[in-house]
Coordinates of N, CA and C and ligand atoms in Angstrom, one line a residue:
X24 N -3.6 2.8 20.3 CA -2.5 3.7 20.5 C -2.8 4.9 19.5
X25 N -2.7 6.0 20.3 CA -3.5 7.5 18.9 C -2.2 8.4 19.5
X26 N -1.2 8.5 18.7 CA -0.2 9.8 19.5 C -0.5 10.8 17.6
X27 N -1.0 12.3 18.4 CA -0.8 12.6 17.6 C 0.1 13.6 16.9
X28 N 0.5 13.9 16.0 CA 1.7 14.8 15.3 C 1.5 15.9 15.6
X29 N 2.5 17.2 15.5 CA 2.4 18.2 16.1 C 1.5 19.0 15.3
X30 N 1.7 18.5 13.9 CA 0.1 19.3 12.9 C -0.6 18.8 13.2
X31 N -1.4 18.2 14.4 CA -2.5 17.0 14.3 C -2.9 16.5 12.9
X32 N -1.9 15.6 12.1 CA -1.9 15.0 10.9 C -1.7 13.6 11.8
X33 N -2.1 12.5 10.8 CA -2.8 11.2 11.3 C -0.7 10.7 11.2
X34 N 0.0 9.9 12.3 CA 0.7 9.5 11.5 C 1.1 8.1 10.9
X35 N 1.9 8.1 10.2 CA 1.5 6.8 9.1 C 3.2 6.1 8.8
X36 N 3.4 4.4 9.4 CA 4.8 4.4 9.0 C 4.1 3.3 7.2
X37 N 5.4 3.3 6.7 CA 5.5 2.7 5.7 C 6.2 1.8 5.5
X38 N 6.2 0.5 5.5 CA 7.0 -1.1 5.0 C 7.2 -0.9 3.5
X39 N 8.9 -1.1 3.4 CA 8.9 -1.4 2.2 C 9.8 -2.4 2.0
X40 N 10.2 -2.7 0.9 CA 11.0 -3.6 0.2 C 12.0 -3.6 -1.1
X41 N 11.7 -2.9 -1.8 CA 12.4 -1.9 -2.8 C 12.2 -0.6 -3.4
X42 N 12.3 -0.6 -4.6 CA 12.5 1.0 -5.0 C 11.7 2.0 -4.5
X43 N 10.1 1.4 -4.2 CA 9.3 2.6 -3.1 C 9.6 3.6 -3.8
X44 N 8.1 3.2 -5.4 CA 8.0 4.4 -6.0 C 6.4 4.9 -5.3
X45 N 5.9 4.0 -5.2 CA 4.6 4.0 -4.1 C 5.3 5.1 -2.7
X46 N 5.9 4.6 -2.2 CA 6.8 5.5 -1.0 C 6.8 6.4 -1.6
X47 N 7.6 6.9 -2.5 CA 7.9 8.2 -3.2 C 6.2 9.0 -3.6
X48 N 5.3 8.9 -4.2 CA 3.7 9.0 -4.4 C 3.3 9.6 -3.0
X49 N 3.0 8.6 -1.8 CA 3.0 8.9 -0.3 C 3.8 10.4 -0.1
X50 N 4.8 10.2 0.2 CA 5.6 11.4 0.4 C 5.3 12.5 -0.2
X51 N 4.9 12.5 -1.3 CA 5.0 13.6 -2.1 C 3.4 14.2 -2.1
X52 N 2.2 13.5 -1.7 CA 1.3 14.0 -1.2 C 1.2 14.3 0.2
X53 N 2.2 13.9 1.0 CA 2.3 14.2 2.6 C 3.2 15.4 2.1
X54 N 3.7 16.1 1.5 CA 4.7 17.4 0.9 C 3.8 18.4 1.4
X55 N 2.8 18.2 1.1 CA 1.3 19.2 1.4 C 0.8 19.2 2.8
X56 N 1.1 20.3 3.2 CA 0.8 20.4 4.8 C -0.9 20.3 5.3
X57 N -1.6 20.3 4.1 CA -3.1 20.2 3.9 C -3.2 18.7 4.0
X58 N -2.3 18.1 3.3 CA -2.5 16.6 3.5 C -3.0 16.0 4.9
X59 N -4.0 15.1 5.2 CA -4.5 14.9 6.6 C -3.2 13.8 7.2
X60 N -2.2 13.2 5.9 CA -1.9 12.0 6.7 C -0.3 12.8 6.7
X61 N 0.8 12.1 7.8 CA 2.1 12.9 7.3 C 3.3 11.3 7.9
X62 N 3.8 11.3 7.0 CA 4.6 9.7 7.0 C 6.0 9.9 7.9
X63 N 5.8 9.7 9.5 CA 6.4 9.6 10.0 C 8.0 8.4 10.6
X64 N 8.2 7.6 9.8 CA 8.8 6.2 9.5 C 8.3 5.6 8.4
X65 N 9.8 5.3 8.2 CA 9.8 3.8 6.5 C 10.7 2.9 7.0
X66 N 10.4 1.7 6.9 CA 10.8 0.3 7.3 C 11.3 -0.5 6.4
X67 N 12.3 -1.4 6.4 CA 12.4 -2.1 5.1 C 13.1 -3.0 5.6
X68 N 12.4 -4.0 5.2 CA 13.1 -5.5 5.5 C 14.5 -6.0 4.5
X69 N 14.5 -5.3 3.9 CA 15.8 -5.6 2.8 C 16.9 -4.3 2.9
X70 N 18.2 -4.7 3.5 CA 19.4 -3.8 3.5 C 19.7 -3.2 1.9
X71 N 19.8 -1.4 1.7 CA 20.3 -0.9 0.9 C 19.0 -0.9 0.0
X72 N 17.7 -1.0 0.1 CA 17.0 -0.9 -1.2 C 16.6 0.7 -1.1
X73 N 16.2 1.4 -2.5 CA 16.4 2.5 -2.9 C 15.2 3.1 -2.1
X74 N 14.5 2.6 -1.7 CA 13.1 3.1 -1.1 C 13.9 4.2 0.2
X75 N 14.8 3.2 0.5 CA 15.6 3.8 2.1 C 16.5 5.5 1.8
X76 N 16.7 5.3 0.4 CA 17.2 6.8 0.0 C 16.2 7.6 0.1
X77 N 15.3 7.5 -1.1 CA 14.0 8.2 -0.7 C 13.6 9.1 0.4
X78 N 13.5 8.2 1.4 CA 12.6 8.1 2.7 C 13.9 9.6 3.3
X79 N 15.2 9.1 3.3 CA 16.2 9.8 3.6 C 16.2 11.4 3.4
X80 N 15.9 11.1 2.0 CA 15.8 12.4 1.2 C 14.6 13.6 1.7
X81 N 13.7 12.9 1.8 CA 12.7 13.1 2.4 C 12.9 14.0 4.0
X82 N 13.7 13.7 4.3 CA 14.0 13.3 5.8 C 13.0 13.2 6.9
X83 N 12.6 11.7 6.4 CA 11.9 10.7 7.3 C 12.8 9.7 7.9
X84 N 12.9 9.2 9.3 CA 13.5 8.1 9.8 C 13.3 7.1 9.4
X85 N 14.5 6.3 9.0 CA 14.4 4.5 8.4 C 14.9 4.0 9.4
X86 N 14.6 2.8 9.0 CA 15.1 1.4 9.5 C 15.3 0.2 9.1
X87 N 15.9 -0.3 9.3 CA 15.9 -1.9 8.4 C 16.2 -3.0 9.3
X88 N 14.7 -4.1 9.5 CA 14.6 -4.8 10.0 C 14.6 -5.9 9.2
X89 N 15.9 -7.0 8.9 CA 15.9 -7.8 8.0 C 14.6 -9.2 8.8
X90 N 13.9 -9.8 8.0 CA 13.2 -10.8 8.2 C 14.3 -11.9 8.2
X91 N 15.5 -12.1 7.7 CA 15.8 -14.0 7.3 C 16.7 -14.5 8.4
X92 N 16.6 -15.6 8.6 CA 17.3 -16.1 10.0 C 16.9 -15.5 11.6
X93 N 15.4 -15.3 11.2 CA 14.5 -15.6 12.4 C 13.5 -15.9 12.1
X94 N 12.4 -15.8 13.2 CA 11.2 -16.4 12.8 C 10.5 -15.4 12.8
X95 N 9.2 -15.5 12.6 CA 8.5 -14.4 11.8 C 8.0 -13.7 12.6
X96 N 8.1 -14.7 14.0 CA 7.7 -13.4 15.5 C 8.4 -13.2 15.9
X97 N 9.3 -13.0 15.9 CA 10.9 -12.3 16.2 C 10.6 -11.1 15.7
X98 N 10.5 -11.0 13.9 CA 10.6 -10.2 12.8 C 9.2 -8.9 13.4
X99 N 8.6 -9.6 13.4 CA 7.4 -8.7 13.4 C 7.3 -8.1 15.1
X100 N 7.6 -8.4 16.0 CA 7.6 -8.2 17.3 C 8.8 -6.3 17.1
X101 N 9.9 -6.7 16.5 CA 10.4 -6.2 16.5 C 10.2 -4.3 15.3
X102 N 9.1 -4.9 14.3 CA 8.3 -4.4 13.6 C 7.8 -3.4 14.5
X103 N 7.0 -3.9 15.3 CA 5.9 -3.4 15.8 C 6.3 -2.6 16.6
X104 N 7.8 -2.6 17.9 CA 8.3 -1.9 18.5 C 8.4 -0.5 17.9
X105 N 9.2 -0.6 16.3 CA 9.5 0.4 15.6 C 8.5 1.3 14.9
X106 N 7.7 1.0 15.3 CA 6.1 1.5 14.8 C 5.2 2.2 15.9
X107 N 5.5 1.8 17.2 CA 5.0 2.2 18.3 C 4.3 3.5 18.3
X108 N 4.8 4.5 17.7 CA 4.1 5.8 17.1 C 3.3 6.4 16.4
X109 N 3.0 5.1 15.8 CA 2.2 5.5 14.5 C 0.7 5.1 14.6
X110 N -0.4 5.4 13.8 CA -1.6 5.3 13.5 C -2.0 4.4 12.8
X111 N -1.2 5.1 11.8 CA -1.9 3.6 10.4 C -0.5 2.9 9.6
X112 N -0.3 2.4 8.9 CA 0.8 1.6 8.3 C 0.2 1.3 6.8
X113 N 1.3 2.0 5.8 CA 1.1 1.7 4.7 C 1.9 0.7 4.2
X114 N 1.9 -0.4 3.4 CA 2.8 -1.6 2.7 C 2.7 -0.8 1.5
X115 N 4.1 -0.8 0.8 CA 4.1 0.2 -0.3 C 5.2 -1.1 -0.8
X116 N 5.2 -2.3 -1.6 CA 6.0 -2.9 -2.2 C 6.8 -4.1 -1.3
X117 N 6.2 -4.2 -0.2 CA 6.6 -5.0 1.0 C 6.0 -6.3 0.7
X118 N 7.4 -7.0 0.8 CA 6.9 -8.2 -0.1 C 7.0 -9.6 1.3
X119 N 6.3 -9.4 2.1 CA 6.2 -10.1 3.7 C 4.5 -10.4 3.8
X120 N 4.7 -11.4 4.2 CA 3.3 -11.7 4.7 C 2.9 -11.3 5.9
X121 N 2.2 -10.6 6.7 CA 2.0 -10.2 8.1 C 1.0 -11.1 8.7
X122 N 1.3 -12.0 10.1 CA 0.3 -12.7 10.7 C -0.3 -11.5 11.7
X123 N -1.9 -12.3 11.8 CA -2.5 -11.6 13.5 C -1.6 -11.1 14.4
X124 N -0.5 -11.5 14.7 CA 0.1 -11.2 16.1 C 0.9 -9.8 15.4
X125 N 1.1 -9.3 14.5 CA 0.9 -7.7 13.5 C -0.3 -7.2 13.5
X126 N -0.8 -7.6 12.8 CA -2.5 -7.0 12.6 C -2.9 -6.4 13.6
X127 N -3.2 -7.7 14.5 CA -4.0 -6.8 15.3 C -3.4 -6.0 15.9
X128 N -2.3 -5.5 16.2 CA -1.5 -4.1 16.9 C -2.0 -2.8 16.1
X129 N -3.1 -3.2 14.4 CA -3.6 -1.7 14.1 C -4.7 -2.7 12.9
X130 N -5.9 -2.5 14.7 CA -6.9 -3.5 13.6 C -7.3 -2.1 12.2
X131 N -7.7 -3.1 10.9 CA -8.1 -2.1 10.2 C -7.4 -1.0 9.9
X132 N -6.1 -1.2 10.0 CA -5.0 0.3 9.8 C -4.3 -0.1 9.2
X133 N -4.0 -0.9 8.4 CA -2.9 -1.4 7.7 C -3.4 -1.3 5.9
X134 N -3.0 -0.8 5.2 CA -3.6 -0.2 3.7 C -2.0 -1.3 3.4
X135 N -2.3 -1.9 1.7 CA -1.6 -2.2 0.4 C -2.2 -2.1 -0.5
X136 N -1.0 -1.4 -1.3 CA -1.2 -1.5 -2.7 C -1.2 -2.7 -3.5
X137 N -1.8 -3.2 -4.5 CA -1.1 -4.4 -5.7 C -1.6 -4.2 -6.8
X138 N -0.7 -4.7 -7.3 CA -0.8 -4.8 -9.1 C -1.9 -5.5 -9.8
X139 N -3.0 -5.4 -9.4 CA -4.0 -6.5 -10.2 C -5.3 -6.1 -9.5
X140 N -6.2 -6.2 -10.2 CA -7.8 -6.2 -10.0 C -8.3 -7.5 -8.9
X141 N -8.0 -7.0 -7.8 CA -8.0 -8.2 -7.0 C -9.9 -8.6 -6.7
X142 N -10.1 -9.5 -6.6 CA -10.2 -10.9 -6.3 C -8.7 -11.3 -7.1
X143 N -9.0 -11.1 -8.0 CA -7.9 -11.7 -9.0 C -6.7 -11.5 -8.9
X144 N -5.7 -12.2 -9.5 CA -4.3 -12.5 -9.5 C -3.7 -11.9 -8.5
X145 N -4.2 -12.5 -6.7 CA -3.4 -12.1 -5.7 C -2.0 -12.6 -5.7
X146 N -0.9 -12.3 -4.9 CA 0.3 -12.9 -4.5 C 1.2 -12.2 -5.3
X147 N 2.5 -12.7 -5.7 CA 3.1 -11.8 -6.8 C 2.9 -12.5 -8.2
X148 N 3.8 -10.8 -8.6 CA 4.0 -11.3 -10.7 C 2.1 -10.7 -11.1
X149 N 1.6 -9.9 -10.3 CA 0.0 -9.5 -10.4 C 0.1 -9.5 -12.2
X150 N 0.8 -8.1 -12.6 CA 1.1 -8.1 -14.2 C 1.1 -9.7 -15.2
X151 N 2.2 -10.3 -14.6 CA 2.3 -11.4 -15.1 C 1.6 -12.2 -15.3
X152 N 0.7 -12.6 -14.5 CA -0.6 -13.4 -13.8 C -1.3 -13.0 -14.8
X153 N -1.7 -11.8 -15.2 CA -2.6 -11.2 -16.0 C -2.4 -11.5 -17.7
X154 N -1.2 -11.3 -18.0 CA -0.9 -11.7 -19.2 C -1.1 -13.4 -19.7
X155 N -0.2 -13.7 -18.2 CA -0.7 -15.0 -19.2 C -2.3 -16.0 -19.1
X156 N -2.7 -15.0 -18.2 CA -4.1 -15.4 -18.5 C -5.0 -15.4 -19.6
X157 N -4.6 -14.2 -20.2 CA -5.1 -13.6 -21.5 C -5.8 -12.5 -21.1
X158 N -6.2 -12.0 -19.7 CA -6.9 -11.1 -19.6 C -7.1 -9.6 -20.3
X159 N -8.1 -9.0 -20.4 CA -7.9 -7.6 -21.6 C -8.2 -6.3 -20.6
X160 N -8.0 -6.7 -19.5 CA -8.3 -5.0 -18.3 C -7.5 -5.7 -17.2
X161 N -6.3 -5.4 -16.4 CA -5.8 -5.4 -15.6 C -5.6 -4.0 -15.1
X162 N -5.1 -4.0 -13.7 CA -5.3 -2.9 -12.7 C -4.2 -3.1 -11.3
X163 N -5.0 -2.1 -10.7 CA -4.3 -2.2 -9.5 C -5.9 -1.7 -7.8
X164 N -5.1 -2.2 -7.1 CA -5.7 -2.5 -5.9 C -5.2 -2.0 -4.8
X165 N -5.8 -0.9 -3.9 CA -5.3 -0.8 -2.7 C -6.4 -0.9 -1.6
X166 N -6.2 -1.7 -0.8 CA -7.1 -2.6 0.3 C -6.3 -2.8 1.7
X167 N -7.7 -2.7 2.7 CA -7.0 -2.9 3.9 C -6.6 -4.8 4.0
X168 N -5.5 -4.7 5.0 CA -4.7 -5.9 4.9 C -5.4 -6.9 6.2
X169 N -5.7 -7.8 5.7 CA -6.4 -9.1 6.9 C -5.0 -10.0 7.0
X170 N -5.9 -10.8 7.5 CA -4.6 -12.7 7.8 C -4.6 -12.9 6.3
X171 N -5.4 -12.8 5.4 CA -4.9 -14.0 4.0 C -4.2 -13.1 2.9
X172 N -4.0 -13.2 2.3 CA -2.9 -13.0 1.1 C -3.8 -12.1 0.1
X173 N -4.1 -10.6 0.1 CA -4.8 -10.2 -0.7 C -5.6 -10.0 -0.6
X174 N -6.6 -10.1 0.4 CA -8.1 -10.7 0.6 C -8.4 -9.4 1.2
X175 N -8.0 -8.9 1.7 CA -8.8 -7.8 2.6 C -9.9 -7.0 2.0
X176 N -10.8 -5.9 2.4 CA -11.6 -5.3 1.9 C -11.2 -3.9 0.7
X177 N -11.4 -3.6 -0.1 CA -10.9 -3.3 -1.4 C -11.4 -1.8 -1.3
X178 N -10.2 -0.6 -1.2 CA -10.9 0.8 -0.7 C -10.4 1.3 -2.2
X179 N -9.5 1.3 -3.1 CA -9.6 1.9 -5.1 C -9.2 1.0 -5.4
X180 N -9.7 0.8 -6.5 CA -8.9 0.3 -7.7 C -8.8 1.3 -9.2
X181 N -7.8 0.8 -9.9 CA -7.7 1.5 -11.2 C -7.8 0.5 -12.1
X182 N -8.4 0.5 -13.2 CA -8.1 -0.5 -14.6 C -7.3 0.2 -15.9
X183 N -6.3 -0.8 -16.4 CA -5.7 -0.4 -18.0 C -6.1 -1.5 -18.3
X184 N -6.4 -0.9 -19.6 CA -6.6 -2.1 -21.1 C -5.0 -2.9 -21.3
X185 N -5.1 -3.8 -21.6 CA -4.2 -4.8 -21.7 C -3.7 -4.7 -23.4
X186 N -3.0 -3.9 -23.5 CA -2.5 -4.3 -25.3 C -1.7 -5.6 -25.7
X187 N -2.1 -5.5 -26.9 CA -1.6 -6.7 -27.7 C 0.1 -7.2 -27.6
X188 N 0.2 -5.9 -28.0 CA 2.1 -5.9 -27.6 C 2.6 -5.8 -26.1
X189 N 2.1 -6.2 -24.6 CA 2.4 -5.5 -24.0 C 3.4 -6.3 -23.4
X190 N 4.6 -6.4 -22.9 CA 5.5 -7.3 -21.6 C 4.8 -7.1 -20.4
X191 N 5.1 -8.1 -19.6 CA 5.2 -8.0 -18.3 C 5.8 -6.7 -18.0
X192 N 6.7 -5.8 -18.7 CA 7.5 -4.8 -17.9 C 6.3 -3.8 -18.5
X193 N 5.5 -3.3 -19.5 CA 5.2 -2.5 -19.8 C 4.0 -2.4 -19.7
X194 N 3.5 -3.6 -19.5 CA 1.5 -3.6 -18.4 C 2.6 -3.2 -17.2
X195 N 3.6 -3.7 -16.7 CA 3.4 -3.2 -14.8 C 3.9 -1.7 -14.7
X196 N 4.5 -1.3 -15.9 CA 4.7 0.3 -15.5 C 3.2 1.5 -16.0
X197 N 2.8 0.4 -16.8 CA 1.4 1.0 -16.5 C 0.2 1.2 -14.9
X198 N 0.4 0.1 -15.0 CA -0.2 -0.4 -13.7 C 0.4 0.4 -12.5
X199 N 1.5 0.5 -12.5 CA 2.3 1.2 -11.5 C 2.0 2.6 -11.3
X200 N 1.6 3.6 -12.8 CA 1.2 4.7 -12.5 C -0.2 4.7 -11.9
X201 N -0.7 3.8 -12.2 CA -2.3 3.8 -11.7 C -1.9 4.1 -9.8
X202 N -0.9 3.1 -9.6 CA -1.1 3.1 -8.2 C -0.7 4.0 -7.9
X203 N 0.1 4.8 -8.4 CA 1.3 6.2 -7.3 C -0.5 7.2 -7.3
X204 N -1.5 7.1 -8.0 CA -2.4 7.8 -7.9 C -3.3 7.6 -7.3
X205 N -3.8 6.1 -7.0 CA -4.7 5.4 -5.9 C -3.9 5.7 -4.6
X206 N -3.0 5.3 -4.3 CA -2.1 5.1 -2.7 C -2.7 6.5 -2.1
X207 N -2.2 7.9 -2.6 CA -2.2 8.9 -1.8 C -4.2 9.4 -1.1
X208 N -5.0 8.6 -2.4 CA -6.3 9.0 -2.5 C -6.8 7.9 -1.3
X209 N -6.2 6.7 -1.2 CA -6.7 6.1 -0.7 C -6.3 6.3 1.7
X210 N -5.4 6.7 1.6 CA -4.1 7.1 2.4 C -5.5 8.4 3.1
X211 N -5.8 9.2 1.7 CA -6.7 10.3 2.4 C -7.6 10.1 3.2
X212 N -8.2 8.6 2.6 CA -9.7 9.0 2.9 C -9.3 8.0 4.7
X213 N -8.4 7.2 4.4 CA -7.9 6.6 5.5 C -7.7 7.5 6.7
X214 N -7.0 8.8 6.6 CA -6.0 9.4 7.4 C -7.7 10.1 8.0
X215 N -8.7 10.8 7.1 CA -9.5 11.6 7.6 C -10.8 10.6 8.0
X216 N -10.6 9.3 8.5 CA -12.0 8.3 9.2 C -12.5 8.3 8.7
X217 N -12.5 7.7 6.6 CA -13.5 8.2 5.6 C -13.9 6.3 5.3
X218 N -13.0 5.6 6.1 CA -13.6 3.7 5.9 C -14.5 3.5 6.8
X219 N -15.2 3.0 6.4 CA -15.6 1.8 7.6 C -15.8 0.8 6.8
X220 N -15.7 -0.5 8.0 CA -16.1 -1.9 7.2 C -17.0 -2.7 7.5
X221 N -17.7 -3.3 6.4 CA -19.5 -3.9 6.5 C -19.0 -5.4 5.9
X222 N -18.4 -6.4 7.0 CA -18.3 -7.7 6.8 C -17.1 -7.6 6.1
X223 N -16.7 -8.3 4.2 CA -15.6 -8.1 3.8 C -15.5 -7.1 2.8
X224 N -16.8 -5.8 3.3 CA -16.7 -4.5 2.8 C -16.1 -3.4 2.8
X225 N -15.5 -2.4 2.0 CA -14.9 -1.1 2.6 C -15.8 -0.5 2.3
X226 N -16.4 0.5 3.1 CA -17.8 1.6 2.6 C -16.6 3.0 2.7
X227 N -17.0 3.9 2.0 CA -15.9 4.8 2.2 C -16.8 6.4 1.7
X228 N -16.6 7.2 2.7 CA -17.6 8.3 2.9 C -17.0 9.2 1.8
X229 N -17.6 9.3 0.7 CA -17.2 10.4 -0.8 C -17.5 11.4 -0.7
X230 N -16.6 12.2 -0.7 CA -16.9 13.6 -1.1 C -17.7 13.8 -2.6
X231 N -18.2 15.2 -2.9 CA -18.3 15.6 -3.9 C -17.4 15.2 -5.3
X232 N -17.6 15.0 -6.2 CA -16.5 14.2 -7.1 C -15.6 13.4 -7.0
X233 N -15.6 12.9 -5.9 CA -14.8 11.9 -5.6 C -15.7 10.5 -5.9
X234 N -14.3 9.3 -6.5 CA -14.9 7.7 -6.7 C -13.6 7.1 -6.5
X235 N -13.9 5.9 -5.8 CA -12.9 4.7 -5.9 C -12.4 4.2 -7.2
X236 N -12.1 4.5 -8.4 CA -12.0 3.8 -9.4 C -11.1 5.0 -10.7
X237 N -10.3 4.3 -10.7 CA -9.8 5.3 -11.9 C -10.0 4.3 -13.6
X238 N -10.0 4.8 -14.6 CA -10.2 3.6 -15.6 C -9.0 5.0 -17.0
X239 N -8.0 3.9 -17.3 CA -7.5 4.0 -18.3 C -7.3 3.2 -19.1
X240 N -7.1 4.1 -20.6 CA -7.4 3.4 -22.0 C -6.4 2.4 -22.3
Ligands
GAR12 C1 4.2 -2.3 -6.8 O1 3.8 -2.7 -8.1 C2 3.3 -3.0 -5.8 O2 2.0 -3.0 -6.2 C3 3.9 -4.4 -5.8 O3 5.3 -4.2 -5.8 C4 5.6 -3.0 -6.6 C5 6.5 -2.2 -5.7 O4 6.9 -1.0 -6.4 N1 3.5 -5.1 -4.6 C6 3.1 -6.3 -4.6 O5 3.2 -7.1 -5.6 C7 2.7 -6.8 -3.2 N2 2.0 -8.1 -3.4 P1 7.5 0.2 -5.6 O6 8.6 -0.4 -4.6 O7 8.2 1.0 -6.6 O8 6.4 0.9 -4.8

């Protein structure tokens, strides 16, 4: 399904779950009429989360499709209706596991963000996971989304040094800036046909100064 926007910009809904500062990052590089991708719908499985103001603010069309007290192909069936327009789908904080009978409605089109240097500490609490490992570089990850939990093929990442003093709250608001800066870069190379994939690889076509990888101190 390819409908495209009246700027011929790629368009793109977004799943969220809460505050959707990631959502907010998106939006605010789709601000830019140069931007290739432009965020047509934000979804959110949870009634009243702040992401839905945002989106509002923005004025992008929401929705809220609650997941609980059905089954997950109910949930997703009904997902997918409300997406029917779109190209690619960002998970910006969407805290839902998506089966095949999602997926494939946008093979390869589905981008998340997470908190952690994945292979490592998939699923949630990424931050957390990290600390109490003892790890000394934690990051964040944004990758296209398969059937397993984190696994997909891996298009940026960012690393921070892990301080001595740090909480759980203050590695993840580190971590969190990393991503409001991967999402939109990665979103680009998405929106302009810059992936392809080599097994459980993302190869991704670089411009001039451009790299997958941000690194802070
Ligand atoms: C982000 O840190 C995102 O990476 C994480 O939830 C937070 C959402 O923040 N997602 C996951 O852990 C998914 N496994 P946001 O709502 O402000 O974008």
């Amino acid at each position: 399904m390819s409908v495209a926007s009246p700027a011929g910009r790629v368009r793109v809904g977004v799943l969220v779950s809460g505050s959707g500062s990631n959502l907010q990052a998106l939006l605010d590089a789709a601000a830019d009429p140069a931007y290739p991708a432009e965020i047509t719908r934000v979804i959110a499985n949870v009634p009243g989360v702040y992401a839905l103001e945002r989106a509002a603010a923005a004025g992008v069309p929401t929705a809220v499709i609650p997941h609980q007290g059905r089954t997950r192909a109910s949930f997703e069936a009904e997902l997918l209706a409300s997406l029917a327009d779109v190209e690619w789908v960002c998970l910006a904080g969407f805290m839902r596991v998506l089966t095949p009978s999602f997926l494939d409605a946008f093979p390869s089109r589905v981008l998340n963000v997470h908190p952690a240097l994945l292979p490592a500490f998939p699923g949630t609490h990424g931050p957390r996971q990290a600390l109490e490992y003892g790890a000394v570089q934690a990051g964040a990850t944004v990758h296209l989304v398969d059937a397993g939990v984190d696994t997909g093929p891996i298009v940026a990442q960012g690393s921070v040094a892990v301080r001595e003093d740090d909480t759980e709250a203050t590695l993840a608001a580190r971590i969190l800036g990393l991503e409001h800066r991967l999402y939109p870069m990665a979103l680009r190379w998405a929106a302009e046909g810059r992936i392809t994939i080599e097994g459980r690889r993302a190869r991704i076509a670089l411009g001039s100064g451009e790299r997958r990888w941000l690194v802070e101190s």
